[in-house]
CSV table of C-alpha atoms in Angstrom, one decimal:
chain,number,residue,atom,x,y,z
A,10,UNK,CA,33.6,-67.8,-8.2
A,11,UNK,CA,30.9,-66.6,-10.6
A,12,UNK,CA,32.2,-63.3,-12.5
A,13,UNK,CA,30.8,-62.0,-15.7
A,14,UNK,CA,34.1,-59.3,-16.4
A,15,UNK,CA,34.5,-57.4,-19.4
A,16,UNK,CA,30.6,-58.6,-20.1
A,17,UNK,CA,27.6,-57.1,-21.6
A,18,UNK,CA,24.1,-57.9,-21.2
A,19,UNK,CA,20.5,-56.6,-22.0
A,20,UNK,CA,17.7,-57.0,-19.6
A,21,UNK,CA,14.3,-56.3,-20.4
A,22,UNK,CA,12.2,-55.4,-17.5
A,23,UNK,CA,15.8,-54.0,-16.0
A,24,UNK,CA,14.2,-50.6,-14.2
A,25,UNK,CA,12.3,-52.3,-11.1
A,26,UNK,CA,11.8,-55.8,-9.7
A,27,UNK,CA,13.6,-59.1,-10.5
A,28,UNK,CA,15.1,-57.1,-13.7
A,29,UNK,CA,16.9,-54.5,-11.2
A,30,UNK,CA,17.8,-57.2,-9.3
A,31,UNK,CA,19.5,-58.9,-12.2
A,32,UNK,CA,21.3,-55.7,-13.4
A,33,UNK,CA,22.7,-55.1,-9.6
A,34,UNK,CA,24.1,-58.5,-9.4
A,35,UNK,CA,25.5,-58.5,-12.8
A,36,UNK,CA,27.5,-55.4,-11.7
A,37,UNK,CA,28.5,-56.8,-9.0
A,38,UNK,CA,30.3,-59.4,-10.8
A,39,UNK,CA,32.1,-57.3,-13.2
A,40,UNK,CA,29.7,-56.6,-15.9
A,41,UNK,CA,31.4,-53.7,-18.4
A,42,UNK,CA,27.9,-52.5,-19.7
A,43,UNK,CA,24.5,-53.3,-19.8
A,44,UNK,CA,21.3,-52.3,-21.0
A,45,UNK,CA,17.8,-52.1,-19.2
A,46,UNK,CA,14.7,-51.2,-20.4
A,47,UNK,CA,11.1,-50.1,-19.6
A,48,UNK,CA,8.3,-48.1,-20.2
A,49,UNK,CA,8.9,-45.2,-18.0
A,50,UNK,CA,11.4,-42.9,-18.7
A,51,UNK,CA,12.4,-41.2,-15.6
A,52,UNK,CA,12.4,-44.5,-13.2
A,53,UNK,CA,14.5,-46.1,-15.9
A,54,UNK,CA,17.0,-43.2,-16.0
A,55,UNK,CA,17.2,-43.5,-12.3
A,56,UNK,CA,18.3,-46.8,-11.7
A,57,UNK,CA,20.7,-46.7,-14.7
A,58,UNK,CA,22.4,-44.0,-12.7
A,59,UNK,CA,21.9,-45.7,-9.4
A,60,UNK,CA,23.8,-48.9,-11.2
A,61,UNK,CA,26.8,-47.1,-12.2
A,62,UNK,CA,27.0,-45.0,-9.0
A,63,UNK,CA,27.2,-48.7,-7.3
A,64,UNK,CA,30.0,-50.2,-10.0
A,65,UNK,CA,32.1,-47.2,-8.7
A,66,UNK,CA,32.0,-48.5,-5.1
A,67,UNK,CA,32.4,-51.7,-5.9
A,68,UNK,CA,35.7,-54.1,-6.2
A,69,UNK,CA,34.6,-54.9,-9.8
A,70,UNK,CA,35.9,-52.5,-12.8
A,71,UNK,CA,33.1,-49.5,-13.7
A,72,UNK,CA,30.2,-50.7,-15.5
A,73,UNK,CA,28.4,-48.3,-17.9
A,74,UNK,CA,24.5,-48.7,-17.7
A,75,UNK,CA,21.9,-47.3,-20.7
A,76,UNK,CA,18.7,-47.0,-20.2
A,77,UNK,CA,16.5,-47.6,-23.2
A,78,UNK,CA,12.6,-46.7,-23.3
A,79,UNK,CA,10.4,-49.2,-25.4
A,80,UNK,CA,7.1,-50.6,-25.7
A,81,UNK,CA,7.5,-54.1,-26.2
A,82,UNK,CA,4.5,-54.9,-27.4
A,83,UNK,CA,5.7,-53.3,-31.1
A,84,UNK,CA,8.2,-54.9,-33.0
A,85,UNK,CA,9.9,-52.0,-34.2
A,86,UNK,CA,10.4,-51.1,-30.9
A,87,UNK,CA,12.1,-54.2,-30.3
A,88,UNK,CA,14.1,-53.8,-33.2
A,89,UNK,CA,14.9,-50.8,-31.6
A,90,UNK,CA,16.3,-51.6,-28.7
A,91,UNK,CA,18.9,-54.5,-30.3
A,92,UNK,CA,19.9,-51.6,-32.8
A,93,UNK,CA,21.0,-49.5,-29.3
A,94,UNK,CA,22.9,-52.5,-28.0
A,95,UNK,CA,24.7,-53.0,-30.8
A,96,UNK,CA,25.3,-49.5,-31.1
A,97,UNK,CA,26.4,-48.9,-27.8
A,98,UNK,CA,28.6,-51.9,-27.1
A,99,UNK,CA,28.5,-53.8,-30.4
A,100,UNK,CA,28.3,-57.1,-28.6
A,101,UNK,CA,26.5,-58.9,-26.6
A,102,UNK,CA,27.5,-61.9,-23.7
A,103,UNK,CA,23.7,-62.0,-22.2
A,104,UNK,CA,20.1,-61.8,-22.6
A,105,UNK,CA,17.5,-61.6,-19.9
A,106,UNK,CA,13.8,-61.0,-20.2
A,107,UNK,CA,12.4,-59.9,-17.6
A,108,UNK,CA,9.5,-58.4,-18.8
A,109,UNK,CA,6.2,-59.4,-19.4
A,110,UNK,CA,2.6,-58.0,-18.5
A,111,UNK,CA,0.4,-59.6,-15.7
A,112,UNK,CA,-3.2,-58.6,-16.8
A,113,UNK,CA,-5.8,-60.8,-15.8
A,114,UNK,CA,-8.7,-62.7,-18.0
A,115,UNK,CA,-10.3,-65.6,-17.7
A,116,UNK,CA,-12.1,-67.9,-20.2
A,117,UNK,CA,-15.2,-65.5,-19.5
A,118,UNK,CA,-13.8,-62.4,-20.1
A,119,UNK,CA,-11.1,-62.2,-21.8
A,120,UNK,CA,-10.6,-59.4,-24.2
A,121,UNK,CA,-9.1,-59.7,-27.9
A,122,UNK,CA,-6.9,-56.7,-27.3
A,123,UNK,CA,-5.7,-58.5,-24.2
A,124,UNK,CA,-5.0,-61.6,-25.6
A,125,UNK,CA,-3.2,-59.6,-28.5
A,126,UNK,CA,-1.6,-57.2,-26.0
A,127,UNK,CA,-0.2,-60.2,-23.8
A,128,UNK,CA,0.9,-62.5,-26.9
A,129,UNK,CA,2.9,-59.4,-27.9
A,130,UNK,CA,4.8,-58.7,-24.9
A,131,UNK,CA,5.1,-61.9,-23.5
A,132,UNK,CA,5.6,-63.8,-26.4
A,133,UNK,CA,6.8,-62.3,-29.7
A,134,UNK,CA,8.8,-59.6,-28.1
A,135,UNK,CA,11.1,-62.1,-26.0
A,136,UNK,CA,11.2,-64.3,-29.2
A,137,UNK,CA,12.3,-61.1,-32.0
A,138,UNK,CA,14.8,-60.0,-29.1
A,139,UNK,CA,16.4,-63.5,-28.9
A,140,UNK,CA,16.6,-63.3,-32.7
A,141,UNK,CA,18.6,-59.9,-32.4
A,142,UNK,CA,20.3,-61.0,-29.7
A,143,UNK,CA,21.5,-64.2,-31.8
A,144,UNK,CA,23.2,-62.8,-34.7
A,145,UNK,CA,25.2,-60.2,-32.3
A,146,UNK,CA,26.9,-63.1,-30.6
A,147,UNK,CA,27.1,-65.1,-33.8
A,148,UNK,CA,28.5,-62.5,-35.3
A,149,UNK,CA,31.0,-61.7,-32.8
A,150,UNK,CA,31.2,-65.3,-31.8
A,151,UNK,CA,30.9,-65.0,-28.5
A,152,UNK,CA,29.5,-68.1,-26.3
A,153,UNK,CA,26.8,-66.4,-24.9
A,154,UNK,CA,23.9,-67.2,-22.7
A,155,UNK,CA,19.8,-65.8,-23.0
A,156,UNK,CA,17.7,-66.4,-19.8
A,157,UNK,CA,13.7,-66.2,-20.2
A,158,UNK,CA,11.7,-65.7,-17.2
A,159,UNK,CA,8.6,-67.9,-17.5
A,160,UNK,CA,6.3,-68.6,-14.8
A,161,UNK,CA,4.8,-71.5,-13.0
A,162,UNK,CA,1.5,-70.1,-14.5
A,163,UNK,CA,2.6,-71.9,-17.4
A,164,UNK,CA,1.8,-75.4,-16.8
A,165,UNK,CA,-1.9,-73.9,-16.8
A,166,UNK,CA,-2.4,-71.4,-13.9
A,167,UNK,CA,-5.5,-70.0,-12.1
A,168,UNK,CA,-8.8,-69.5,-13.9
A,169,UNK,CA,-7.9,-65.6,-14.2
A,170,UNK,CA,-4.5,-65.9,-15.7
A,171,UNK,CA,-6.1,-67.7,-19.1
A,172,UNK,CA,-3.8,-65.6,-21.7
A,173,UNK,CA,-1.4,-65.0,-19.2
A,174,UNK,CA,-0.7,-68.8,-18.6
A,175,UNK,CA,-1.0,-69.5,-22.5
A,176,UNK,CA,1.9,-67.0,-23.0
A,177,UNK,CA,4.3,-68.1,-20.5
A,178,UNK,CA,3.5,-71.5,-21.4
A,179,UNK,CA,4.9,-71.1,-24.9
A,180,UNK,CA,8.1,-70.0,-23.9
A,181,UNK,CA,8.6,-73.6,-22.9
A,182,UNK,CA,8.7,-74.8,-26.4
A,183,UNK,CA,10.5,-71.0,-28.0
A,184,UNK,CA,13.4,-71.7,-24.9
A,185,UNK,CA,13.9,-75.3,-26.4
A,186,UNK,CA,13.5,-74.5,-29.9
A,187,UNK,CA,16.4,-71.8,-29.4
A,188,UNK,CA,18.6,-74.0,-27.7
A,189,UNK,CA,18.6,-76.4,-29.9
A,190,UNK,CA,19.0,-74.5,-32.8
A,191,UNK,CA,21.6,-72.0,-30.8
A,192,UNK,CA,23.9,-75.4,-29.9
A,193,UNK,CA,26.2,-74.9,-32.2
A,194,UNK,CA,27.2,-71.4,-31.9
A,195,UNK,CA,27.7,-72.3,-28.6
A,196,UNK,CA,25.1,-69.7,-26.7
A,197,UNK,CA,22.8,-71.4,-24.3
A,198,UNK,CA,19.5,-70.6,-23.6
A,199,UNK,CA,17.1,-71.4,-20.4
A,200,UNK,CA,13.7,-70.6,-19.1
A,201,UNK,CA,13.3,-70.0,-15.0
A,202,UNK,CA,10.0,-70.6,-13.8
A,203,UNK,CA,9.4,-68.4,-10.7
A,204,UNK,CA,6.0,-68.5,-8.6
A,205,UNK,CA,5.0,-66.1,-6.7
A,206,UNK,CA,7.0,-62.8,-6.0
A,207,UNK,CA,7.4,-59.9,-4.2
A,208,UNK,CA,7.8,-57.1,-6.8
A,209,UNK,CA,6.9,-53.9,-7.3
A,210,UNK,CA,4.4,-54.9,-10.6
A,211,UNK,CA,2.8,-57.9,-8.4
A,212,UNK,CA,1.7,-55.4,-5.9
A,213,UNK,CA,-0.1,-53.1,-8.7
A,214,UNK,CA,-1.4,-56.4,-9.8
A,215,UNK,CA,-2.9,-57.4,-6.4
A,216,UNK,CA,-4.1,-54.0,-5.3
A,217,UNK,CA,-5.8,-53.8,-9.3
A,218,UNK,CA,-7.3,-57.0,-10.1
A,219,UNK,CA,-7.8,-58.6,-6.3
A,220,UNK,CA,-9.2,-55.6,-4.4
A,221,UNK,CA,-5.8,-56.0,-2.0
A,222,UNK,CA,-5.2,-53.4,0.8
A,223,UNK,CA,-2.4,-52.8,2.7
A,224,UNK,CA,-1.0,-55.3,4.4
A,225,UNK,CA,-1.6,-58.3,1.8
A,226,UNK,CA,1.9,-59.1,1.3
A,227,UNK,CA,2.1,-59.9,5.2
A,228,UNK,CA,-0.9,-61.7,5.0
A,229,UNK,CA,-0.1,-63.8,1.9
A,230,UNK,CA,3.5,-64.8,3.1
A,231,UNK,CA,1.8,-66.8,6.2
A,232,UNK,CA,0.1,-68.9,4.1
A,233,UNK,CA,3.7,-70.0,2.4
A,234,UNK,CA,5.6,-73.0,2.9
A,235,UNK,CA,8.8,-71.2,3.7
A,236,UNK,CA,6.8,-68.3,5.2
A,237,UNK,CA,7.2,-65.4,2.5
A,238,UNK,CA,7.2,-64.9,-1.1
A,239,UNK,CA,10.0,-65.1,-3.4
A,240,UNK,CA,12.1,-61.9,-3.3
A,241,UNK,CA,14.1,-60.3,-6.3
A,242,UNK,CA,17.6,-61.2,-4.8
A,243,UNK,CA,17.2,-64.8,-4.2
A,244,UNK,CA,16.1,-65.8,-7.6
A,245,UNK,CA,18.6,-63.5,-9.7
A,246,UNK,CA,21.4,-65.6,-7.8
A,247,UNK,CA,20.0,-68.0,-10.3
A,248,UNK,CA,19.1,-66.0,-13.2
A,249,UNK,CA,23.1,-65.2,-13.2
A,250,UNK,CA,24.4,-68.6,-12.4
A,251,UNK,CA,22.5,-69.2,-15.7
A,252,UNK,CA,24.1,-66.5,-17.5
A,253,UNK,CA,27.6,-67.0,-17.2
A,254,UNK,CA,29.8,-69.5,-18.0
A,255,UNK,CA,29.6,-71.1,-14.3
A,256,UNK,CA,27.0,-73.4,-16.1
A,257,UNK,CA,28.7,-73.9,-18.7
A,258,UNK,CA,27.2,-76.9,-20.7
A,259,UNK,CA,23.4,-76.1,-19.5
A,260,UNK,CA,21.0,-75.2,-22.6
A,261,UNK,CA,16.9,-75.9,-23.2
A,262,UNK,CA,16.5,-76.5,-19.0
A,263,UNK,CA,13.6,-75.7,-17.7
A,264,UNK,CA,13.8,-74.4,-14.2
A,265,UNK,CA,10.6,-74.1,-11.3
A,266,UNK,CA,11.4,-71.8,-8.6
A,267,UNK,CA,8.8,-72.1,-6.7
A,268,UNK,CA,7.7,-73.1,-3.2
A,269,UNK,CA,5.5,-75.9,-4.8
A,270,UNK,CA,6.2,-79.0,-6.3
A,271,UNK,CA,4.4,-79.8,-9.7
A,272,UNK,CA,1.8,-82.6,-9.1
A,273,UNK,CA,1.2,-83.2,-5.6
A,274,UNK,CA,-1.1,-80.8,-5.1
A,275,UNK,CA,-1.7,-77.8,-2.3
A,276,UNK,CA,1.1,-76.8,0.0
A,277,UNK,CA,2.4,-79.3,2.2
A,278,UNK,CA,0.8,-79.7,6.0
A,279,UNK,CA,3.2,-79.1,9.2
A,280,UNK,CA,4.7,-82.0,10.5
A,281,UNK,CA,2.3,-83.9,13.0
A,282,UNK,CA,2.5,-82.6,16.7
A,283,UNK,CA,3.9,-86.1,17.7
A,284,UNK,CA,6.8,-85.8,15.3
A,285,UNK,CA,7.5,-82.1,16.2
A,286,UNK,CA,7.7,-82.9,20.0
């Protein structure tokens, strides 16, 4: 059985979506502290509260959850926020980034302050927060674990996700950089690769940059394979099998969780009427 007892883990991203979703399922397996973080203050204070209010009715032991506001685009910010781990818990077992900005631009119209804005968040700040990260569970030598969240975007994306595609792509190379170099210390590092999800950011996104009304989600999930997008839930299942010791030897995977399979082209067609009768 997967627990993660006694540990402590940062998660970027941590106050809504596939971050939340994280935090909730590390509490449920026995997590002693963790820290989230986000932009807004008051939606991050929140679910910190409504995580500890759910390690009290749980089986698992109480699980104290801070809530830390930062910018991730600036690097003192990130600095920041490992200085309030390690002040609050002085060690570290996990590291999942969550976060990451969605803006669109396309080879036509993309900005300089977005590529610099998107570079920032999605690249540097996961990369100086490994780093921090790092030397906490060197120091401590703890056999710890860091999960990036890429995207499928990465392996080149639509024509409106140009600096969005280029940033997730390089986590690729950071995620197998780090794990090679983190081998010896023992702490594993992986990149998941989600497509596309239901969260509470790709809904801004939609109703933002593609004009979406209500309703969109409905109509999107019928044009899936498995009939709906991927929800929060289902992929931090994995995001957590990846950060505890229950996969214990895997470092520098690359994982697609997706509803697509790379190279064959659109979504598969229904099986012909013959076959289904």
């Amino acid at each position: 059985m997967t627990t993660f007892n006694g540990g402590v883990a940062l998660i970027t991203g941590g106050s809504q979506g596939l971050g939340y979703a994280v935090a909730q399922r590390l509490v449920a397996l026995g997590a002693a502290g963790i820290v989230i973080s986000g932009r807004d203050q008051l939606k991050g204070e929140a679910a910190a509260a409504a995580l500890e209010t759910a390690s009290e009715d749980s089986e698992a032991s109480k699980c104290r959850v801070v809530f830390v506001s930062a910018e991730l685009a600036e690097a003192d910010q990130c600095q920041h926020l490992i200085a309030r781990l390690d002040e609050e818990f002085g060690r570290c077992d996990a590291f999942i980034n969550c976060a990451a900005i969605t803006d669109r631009g396309s080879v036509w119209d993309a900005t300089v302050e977005l590529w610099d804005q998107m570079l920032a968040v999605n690249v540097r700040a996961p990369g100086l927060l490994a780093q921090g990260v790092a030397r906490i569970m060197a120091r401590e030598k703890i056999h710890g674990a860091m999960v990036i969240v890429g995207s499928v975007a990465g392996y080149g994306g639509l024509p409106q996700l140009l600096p969005y595609a280029t940033s997730k792509s390089a986590l690729i190379g950071m995620t197998r950089n780090l794990a090679f170099t983190l081998m010896r210390n023992q702490i594993r590092v992986n990149l998941i690769c989600p497509g596309w999800m239901d969260t509470p950011g790709e809904d801004a996104v939609q109703r933002k940059y593609e004009g979406a009304t209500d309703g969109w989600l409905e109509r999107a999930e019928a044009t899936q394979p498995f009939g709906r997008l991927i929800k929060p839930a289902e992929i931090a299942r994995t995001i957590t099998h990846l950060a505890t010791s229950e996969s214990e030897f895997m470092t520098g995977a690359v994982i697609d969780w997706d509803q697509t399979v790379l190279g064959t082209g659109d979504a598969p067609r229904p099986a012909p009427e013959w076959f289904r009768e």
